[in-house]
Tab-separated table of C-alpha atoms in Angstrom:
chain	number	residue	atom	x	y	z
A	25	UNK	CA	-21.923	-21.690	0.186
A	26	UNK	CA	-21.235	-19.373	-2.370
A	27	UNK	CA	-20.679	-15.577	-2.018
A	28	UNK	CA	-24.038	-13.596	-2.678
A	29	UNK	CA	-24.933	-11.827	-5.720
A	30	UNK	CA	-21.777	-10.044	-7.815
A	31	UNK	CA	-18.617	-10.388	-6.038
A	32	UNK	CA	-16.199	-12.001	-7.606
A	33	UNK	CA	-13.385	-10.569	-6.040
A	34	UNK	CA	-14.719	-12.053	-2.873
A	35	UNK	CA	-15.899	-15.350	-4.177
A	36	UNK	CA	-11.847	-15.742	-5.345
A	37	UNK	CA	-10.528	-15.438	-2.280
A	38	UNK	CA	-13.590	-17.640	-0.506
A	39	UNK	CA	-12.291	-19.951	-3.375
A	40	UNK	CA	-8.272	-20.176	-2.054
A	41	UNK	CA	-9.389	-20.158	1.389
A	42	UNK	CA	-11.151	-22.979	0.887
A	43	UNK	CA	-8.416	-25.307	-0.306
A	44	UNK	CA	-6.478	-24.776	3.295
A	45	UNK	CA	-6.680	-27.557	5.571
A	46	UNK	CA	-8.514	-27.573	7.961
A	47	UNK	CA	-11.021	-24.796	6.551
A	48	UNK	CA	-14.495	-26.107	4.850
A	49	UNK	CA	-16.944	-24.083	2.674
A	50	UNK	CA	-18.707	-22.658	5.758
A	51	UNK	CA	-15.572	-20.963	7.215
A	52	UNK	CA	-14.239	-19.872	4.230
A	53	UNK	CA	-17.233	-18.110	3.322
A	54	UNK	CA	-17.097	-16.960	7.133
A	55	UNK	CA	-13.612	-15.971	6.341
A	56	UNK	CA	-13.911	-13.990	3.290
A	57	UNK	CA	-16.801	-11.995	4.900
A	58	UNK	CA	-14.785	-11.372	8.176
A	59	UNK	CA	-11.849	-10.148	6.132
A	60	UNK	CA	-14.442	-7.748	4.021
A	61	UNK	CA	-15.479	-5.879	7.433
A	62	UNK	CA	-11.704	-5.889	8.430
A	63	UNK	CA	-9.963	-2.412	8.116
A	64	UNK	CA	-8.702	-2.168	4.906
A	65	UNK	CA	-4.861	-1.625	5.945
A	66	UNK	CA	-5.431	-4.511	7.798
A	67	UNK	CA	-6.576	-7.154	4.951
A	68	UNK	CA	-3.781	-5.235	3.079
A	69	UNK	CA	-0.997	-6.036	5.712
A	70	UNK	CA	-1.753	-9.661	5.670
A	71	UNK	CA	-1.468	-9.395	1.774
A	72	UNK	CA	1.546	-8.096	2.038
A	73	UNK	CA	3.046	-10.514	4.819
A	74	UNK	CA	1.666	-13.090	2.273
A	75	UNK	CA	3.481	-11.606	-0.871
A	76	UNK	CA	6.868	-12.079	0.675
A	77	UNK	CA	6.375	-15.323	2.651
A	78	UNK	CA	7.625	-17.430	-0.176
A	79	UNK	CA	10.789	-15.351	-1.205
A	80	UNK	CA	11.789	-14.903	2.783
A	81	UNK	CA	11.502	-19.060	3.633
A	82	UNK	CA	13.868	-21.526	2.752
A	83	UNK	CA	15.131	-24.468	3.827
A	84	UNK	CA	18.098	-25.044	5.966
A	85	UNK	CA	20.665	-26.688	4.177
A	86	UNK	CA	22.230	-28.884	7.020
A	87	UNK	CA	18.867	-30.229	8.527
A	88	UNK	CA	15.819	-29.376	5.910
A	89	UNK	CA	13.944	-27.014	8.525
A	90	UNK	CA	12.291	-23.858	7.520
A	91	UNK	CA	14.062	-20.735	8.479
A	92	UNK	CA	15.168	-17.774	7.619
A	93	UNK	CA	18.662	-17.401	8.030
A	94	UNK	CA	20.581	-20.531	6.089
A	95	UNK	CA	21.600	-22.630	8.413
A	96	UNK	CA	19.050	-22.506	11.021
A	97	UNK	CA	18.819	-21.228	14.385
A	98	UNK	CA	19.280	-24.986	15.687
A	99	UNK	CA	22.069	-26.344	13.462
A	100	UNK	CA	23.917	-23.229	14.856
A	101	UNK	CA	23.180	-23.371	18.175
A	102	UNK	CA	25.766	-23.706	20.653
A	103	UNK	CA	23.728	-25.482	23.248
A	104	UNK	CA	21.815	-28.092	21.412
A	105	UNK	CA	22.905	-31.814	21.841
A	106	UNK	CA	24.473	-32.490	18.217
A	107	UNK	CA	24.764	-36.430	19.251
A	108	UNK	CA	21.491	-36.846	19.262
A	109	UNK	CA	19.645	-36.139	15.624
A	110	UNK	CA	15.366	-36.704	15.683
A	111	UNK	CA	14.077	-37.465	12.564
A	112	UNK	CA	10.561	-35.945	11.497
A	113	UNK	CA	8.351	-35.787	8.722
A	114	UNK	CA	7.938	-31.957	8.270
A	115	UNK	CA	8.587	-28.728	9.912
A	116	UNK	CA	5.751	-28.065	12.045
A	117	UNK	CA	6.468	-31.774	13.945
A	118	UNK	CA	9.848	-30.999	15.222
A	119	UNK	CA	7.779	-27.254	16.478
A	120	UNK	CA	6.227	-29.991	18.332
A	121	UNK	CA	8.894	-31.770	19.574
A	122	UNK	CA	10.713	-28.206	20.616
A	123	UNK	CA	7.471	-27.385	22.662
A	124	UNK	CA	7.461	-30.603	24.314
A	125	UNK	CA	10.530	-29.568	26.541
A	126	UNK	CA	12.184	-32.787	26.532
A	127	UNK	CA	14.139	-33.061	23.723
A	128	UNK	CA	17.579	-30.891	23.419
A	129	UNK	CA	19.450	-32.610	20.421
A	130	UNK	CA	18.872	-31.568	16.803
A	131	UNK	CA	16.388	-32.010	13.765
A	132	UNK	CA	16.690	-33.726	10.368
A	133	UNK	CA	13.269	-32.771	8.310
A	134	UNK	CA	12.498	-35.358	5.394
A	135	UNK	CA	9.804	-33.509	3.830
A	136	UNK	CA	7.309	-35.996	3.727
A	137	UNK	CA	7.319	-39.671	3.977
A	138	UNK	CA	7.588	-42.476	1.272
A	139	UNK	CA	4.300	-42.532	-0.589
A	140	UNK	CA	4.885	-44.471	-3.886
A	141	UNK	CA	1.167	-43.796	-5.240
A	142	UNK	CA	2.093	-40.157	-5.289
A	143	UNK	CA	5.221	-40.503	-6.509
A	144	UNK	CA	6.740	-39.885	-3.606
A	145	UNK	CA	10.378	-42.086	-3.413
A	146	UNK	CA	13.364	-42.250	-1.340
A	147	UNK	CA	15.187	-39.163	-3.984
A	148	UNK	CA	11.760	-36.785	-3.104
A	149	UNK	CA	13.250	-36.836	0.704
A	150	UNK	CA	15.682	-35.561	2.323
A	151	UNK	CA	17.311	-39.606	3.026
A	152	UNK	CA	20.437	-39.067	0.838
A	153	UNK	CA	21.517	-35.580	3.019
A	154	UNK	CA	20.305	-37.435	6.650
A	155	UNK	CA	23.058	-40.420	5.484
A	156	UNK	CA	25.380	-37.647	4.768
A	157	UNK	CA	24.880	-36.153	8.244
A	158	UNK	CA	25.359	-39.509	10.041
A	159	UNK	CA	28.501	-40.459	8.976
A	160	UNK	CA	30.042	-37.979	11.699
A	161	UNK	CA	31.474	-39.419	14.326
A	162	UNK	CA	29.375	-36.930	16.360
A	163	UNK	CA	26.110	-38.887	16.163
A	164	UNK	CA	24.627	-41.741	18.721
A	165	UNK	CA	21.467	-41.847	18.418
A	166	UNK	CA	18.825	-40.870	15.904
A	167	UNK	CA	15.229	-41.352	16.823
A	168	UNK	CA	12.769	-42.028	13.776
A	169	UNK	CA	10.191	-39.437	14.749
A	170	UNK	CA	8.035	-39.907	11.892
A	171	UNK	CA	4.031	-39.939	12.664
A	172	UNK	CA	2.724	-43.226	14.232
A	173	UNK	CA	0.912	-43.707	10.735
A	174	UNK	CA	1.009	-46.090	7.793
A	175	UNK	CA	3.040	-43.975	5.831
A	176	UNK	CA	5.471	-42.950	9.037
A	177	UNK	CA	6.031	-46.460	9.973
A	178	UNK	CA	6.946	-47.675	6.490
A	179	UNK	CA	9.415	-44.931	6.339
A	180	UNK	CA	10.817	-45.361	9.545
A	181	UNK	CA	11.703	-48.669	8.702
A	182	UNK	CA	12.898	-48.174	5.664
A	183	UNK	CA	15.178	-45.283	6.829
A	184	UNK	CA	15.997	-48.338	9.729
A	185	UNK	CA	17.121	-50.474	7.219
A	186	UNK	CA	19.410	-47.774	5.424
A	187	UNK	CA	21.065	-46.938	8.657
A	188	UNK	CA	22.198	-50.257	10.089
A	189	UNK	CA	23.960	-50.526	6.408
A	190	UNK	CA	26.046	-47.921	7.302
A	191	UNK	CA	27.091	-49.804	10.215
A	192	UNK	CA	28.175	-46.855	11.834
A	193	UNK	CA	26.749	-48.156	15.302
A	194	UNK	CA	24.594	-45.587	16.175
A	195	UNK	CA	21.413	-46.327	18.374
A	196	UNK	CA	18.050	-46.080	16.503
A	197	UNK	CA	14.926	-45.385	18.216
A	198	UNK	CA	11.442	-44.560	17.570
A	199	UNK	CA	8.801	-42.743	19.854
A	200	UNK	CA	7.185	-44.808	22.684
A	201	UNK	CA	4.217	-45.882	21.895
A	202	UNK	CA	0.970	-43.455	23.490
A	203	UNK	CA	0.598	-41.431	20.870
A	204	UNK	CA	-2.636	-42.778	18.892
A	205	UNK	CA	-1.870	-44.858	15.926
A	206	UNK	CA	-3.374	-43.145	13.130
A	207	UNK	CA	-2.612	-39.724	14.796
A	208	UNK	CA	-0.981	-36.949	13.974
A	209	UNK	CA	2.272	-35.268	15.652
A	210	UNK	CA	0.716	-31.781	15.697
A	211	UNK	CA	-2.000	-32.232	17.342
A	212	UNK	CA	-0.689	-34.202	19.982
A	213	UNK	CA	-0.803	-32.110	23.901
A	214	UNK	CA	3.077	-31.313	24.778
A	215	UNK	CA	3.039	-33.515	27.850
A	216	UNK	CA	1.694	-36.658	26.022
A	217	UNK	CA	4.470	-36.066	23.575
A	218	UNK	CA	7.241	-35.491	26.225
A	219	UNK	CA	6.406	-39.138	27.513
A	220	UNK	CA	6.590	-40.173	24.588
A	221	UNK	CA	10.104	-38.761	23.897
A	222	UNK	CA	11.144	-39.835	27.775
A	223	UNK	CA	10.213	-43.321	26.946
A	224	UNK	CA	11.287	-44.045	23.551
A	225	UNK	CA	12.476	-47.376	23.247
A	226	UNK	CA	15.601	-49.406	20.691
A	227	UNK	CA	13.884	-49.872	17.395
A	228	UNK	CA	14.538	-54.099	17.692
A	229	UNK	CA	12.057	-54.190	20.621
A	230	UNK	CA	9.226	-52.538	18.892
B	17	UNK	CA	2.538	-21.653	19.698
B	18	UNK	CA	5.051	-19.903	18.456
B	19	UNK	CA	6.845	-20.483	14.914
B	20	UNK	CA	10.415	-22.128	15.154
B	21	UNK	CA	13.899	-20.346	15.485
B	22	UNK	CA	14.338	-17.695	13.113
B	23	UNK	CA	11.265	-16.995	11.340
B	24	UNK	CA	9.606	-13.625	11.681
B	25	UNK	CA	7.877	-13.106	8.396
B	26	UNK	CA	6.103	-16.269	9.294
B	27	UNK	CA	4.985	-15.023	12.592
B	28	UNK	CA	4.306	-12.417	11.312
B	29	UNK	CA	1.748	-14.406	9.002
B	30	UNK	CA	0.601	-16.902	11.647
B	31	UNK	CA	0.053	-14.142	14.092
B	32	UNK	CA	-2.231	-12.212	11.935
B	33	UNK	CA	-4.386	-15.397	10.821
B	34	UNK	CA	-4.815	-16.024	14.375
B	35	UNK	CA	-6.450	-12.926	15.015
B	36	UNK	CA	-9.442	-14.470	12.390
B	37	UNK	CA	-12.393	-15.584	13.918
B	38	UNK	CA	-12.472	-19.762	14.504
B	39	UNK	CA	-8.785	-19.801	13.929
B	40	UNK	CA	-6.987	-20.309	17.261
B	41	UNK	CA	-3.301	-20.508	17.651
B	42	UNK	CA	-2.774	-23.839	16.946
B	43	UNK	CA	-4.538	-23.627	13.265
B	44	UNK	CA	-3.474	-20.025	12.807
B	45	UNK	CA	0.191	-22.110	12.988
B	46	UNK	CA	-0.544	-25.224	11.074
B	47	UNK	CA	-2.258	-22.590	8.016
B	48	UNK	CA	1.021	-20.602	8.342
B	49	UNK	CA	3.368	-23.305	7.859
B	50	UNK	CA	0.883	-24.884	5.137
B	51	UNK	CA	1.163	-22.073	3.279
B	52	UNK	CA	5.170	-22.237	3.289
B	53	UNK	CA	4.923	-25.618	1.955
B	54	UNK	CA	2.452	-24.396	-1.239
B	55	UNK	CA	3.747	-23.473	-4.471
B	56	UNK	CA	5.334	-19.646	-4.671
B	57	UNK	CA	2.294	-18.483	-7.224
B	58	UNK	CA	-0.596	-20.164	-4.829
B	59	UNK	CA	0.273	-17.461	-1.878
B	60	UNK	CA	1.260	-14.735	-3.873
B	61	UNK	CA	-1.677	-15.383	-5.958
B	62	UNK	CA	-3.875	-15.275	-2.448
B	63	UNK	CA	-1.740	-12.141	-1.264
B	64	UNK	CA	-2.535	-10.343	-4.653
B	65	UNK	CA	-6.134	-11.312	-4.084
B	66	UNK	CA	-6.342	-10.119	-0.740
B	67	UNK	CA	-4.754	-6.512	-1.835
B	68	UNK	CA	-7.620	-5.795	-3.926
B	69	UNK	CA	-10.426	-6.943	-1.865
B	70	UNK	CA	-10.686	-4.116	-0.094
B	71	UNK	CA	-10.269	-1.682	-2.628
B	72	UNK	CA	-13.436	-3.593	-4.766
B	73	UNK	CA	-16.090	-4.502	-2.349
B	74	UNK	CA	-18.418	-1.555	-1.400
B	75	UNK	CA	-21.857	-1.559	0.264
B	76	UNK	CA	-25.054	-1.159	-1.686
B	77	UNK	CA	-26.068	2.244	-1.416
B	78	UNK	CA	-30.035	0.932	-1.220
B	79	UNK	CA	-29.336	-2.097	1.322
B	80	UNK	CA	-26.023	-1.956	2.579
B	81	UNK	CA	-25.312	-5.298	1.408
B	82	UNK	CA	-21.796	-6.475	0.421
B	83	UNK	CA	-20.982	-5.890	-3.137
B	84	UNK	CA	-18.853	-4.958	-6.319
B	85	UNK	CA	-21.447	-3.338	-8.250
B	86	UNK	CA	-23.734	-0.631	-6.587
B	87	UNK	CA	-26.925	-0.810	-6.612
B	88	UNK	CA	-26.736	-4.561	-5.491
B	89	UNK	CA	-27.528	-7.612	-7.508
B	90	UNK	CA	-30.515	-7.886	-5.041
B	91	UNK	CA	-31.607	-4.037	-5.840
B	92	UNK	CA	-31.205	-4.371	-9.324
B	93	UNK	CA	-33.522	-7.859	-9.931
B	94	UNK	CA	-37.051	-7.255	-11.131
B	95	UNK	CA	-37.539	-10.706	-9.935
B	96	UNK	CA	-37.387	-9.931	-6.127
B	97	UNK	CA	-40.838	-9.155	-4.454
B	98	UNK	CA	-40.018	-5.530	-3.721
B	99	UNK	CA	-42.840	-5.798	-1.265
B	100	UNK	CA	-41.232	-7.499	1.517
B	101	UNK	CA	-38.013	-6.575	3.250
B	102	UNK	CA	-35.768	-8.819	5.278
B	103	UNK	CA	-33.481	-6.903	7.917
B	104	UNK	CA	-30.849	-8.288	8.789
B	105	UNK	CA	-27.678	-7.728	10.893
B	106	UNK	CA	-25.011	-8.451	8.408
B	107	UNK	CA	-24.677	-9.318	4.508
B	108	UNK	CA	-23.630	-13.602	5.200
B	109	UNK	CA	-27.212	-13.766	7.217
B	110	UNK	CA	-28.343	-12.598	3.879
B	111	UNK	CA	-26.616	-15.110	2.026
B	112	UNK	CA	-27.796	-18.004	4.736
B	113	UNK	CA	-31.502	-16.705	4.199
B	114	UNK	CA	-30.940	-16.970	0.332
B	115	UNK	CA	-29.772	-20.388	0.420
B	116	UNK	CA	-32.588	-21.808	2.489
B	117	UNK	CA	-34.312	-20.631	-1.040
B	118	UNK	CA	-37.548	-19.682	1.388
B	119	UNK	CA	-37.327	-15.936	0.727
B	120	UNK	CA	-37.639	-13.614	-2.339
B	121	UNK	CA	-38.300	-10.271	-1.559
B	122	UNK	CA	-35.095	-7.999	-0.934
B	123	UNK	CA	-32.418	-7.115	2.039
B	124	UNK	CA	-32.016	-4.212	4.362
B	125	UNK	CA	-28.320	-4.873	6.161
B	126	UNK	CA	-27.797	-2.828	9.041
B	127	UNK	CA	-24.066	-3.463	9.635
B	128	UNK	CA	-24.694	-4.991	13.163
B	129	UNK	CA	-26.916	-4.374	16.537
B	130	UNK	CA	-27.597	-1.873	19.126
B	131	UNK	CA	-24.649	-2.077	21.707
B	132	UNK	CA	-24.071	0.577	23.760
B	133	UNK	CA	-20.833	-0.467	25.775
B	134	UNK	CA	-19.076	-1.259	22.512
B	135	UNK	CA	-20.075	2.626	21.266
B	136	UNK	CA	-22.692	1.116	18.257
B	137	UNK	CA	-25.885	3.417	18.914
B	138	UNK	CA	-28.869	4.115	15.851
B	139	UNK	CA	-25.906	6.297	14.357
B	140	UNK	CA	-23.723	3.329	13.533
B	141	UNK	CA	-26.260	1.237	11.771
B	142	UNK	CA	-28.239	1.631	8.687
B	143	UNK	CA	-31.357	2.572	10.574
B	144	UNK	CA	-31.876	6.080	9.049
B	145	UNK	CA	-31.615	4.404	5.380
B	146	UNK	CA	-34.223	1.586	6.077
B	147	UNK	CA	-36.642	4.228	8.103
B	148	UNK	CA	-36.301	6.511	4.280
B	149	UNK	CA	-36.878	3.414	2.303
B	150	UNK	CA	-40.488	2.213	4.388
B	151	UNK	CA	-41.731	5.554	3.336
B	152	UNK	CA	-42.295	4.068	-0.236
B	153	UNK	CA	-45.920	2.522	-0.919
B	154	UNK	CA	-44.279	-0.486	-2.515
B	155	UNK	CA	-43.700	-2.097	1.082
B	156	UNK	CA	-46.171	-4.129	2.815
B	157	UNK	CA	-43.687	-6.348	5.497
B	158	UNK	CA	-40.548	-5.957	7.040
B	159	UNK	CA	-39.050	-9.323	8.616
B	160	UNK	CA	-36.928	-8.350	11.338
B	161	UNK	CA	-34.738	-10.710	11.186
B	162	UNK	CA	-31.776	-9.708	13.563
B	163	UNK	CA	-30.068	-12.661	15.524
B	164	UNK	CA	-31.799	-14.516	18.740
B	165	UNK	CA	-29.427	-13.249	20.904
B	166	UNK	CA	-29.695	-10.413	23.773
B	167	UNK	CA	-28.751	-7.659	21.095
B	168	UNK	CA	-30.505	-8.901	18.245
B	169	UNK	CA	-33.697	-8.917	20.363
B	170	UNK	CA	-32.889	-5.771	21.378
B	171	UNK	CA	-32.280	-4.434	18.213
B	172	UNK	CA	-35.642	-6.071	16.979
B	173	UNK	CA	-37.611	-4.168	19.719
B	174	UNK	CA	-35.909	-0.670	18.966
B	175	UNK	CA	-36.661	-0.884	15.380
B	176	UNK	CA	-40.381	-2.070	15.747
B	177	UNK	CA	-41.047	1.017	17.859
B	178	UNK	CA	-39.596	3.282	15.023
B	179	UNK	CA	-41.527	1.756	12.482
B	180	UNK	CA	-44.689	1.485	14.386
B	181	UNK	CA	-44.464	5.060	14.788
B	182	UNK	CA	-44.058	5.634	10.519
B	183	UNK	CA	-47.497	4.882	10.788
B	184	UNK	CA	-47.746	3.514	7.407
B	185	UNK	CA	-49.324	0.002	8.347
B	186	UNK	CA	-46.670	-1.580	7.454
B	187	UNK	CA	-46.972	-5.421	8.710
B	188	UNK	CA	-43.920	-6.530	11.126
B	189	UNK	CA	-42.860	-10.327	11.470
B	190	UNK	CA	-39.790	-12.191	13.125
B	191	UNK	CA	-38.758	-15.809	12.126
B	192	UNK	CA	-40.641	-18.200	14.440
B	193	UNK	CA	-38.055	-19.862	16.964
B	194	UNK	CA	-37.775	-23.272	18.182
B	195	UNK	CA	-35.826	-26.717	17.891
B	196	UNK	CA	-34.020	-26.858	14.500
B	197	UNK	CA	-34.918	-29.558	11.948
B	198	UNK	CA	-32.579	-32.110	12.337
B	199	UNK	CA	-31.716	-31.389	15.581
B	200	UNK	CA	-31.126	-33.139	18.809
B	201	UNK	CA	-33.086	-32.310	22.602
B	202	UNK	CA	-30.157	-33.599	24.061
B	203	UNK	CA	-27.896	-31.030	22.540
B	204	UNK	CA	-30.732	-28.219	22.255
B	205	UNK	CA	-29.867	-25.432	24.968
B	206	UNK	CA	-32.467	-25.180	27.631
B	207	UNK	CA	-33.393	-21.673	26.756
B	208	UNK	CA	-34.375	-22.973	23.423
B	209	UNK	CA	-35.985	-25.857	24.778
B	210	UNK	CA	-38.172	-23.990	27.196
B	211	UNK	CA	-39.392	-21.525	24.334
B	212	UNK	CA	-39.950	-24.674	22.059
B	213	UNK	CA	-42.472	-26.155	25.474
B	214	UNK	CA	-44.121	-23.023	25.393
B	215	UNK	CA	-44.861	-22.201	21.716
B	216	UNK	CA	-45.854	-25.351	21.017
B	217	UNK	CA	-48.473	-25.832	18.583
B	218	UNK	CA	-51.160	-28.308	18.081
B	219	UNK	CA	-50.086	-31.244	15.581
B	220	UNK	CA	-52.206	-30.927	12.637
B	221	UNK	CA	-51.657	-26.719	12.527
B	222	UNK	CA	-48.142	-27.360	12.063
């Protein structure tokens, strides 16, 4: 649905809205209406938390998460379990994990997962900095937390293969199975995905 | 949930898309961290848009609809039946009624309905404006086409009593009601339903 009559400035914004996941024609044209009958220090306020966003994010440069503050809040927590590193695709899945409740240990964020059609390869993630982190003595056990997908598995196997080259001896392990092939991390309910974590099993069993 | 660690400016962001309507927290997070992950000049470009949204859209000084350009593309056509004016609650009913491509004459918006307990009396909607526009000859029908709901039917009722009392013989409709095409009884509310068993009509009238 297209905005009515002459408003462009509101048929550009319907227009960025739209290309969000997770947000169709209908609701961005829902959207860009709601925002019009908004106060206007309001729409301005979320322009302005928007403006900044990119310039205040980075990544962490021990374990690829988002944050503010380089390195993040986990890596420099005292009271996380640093032998114990969980392996996820993005961000938002180790958010996830956290809210789960049963995992203590620490992240490693890829970025993504192996996806040669796009042009995504082993030197677009973050594989040659999680090989880095492993060869401290500190690690024994990383669990392949990637998403129970096509893409996920491949790259937890490849990332399987990688690590028993190191022959460092650390444990491997990869979700139990429960969560829905085909699903999706983040939209998994925290108690389904604290099972999961509570019965992940050695990655030769799978 | 809540953002990861250290991240306020993304709270910040994630708290204020959740206050949108159809985003709950869950999206409201997934759009916030979505956004991290797009390219610097895609948000900023959104933020910029968003800053001047406010400052461009207006409302049509003849029909109170949403625009950039007063009078209103609507106002402005000479191809529009000026005879016949649809009322309606809010500028995207407009824009639904324009796309079903079953209506030509022009808009009256009155900004919302009649509700009392949320301080929105005759005062807060365009009521006065569309009461000073009936007093032209041009107009032969007013659709009052507020919302099926409690206040919408409400509002419907309050405004037929004003402009029954004009006295200018002006000619009053509402959209018929019933099951919509394409729909299913199973799903249809029973409300609906009941009005649909009542109103029915004879086969070959329809």
């Amino acid at each position: 649905m297209k905005p009515l009559g002459n408003l462009p400035s509101l048929d550009a914004v319907v227009a960025e809205l739209g290309k969000l996941p997770g947000i169709g024609p209908k609701s961005a044209t829902a959207l860009g209406y709601h925002l019009v009958s908004l106060p206007t220090e309001r729409v301005k306020r979320l322009a302005q938390l928007l403006e900044v966003l990119p310039d205040k994010i980075v990544h962490c440069s021990v374990c690829g998460m988002l944050t503010e503050t380089d390195p993040c809040a986990f890596c420099l927590s005292p009271s996380r379990d640093r032998s114990i590193v969980c392996v996820v695709e993005e961000s938002l899945d180790a958010l996830s994990i956290e809210k789960s409740g049963a995992f203590t240990g620490v992240f490693h964020v890829l970025g993504g997962t192996l996806s040669p059609l796009d042009g995504v390869g082993p030197a677009q993630l973050r594989i040659k900095e999680l090989l880095e982190r492993l060869k401290s003595d500190e690690i024994k056990e990383v669990i392949l937390a990637t998403n129970p997908s096509v893409e996920g598995e491949a790259t937890a196997s490849f990332l399987r293969t990688l690590i028993a080259d190191l022959e460092t001896g650390i444990e491997l392990s990869r979700f139990a199975r429960g969560l829905p092939i085909g699903g999706d991390l983040v939209y998994t309910d925290g108690e389904t995905l604290a099972l999961a974590i509570q019965t992940r099993k050695p990655m030769e069993n799978q």
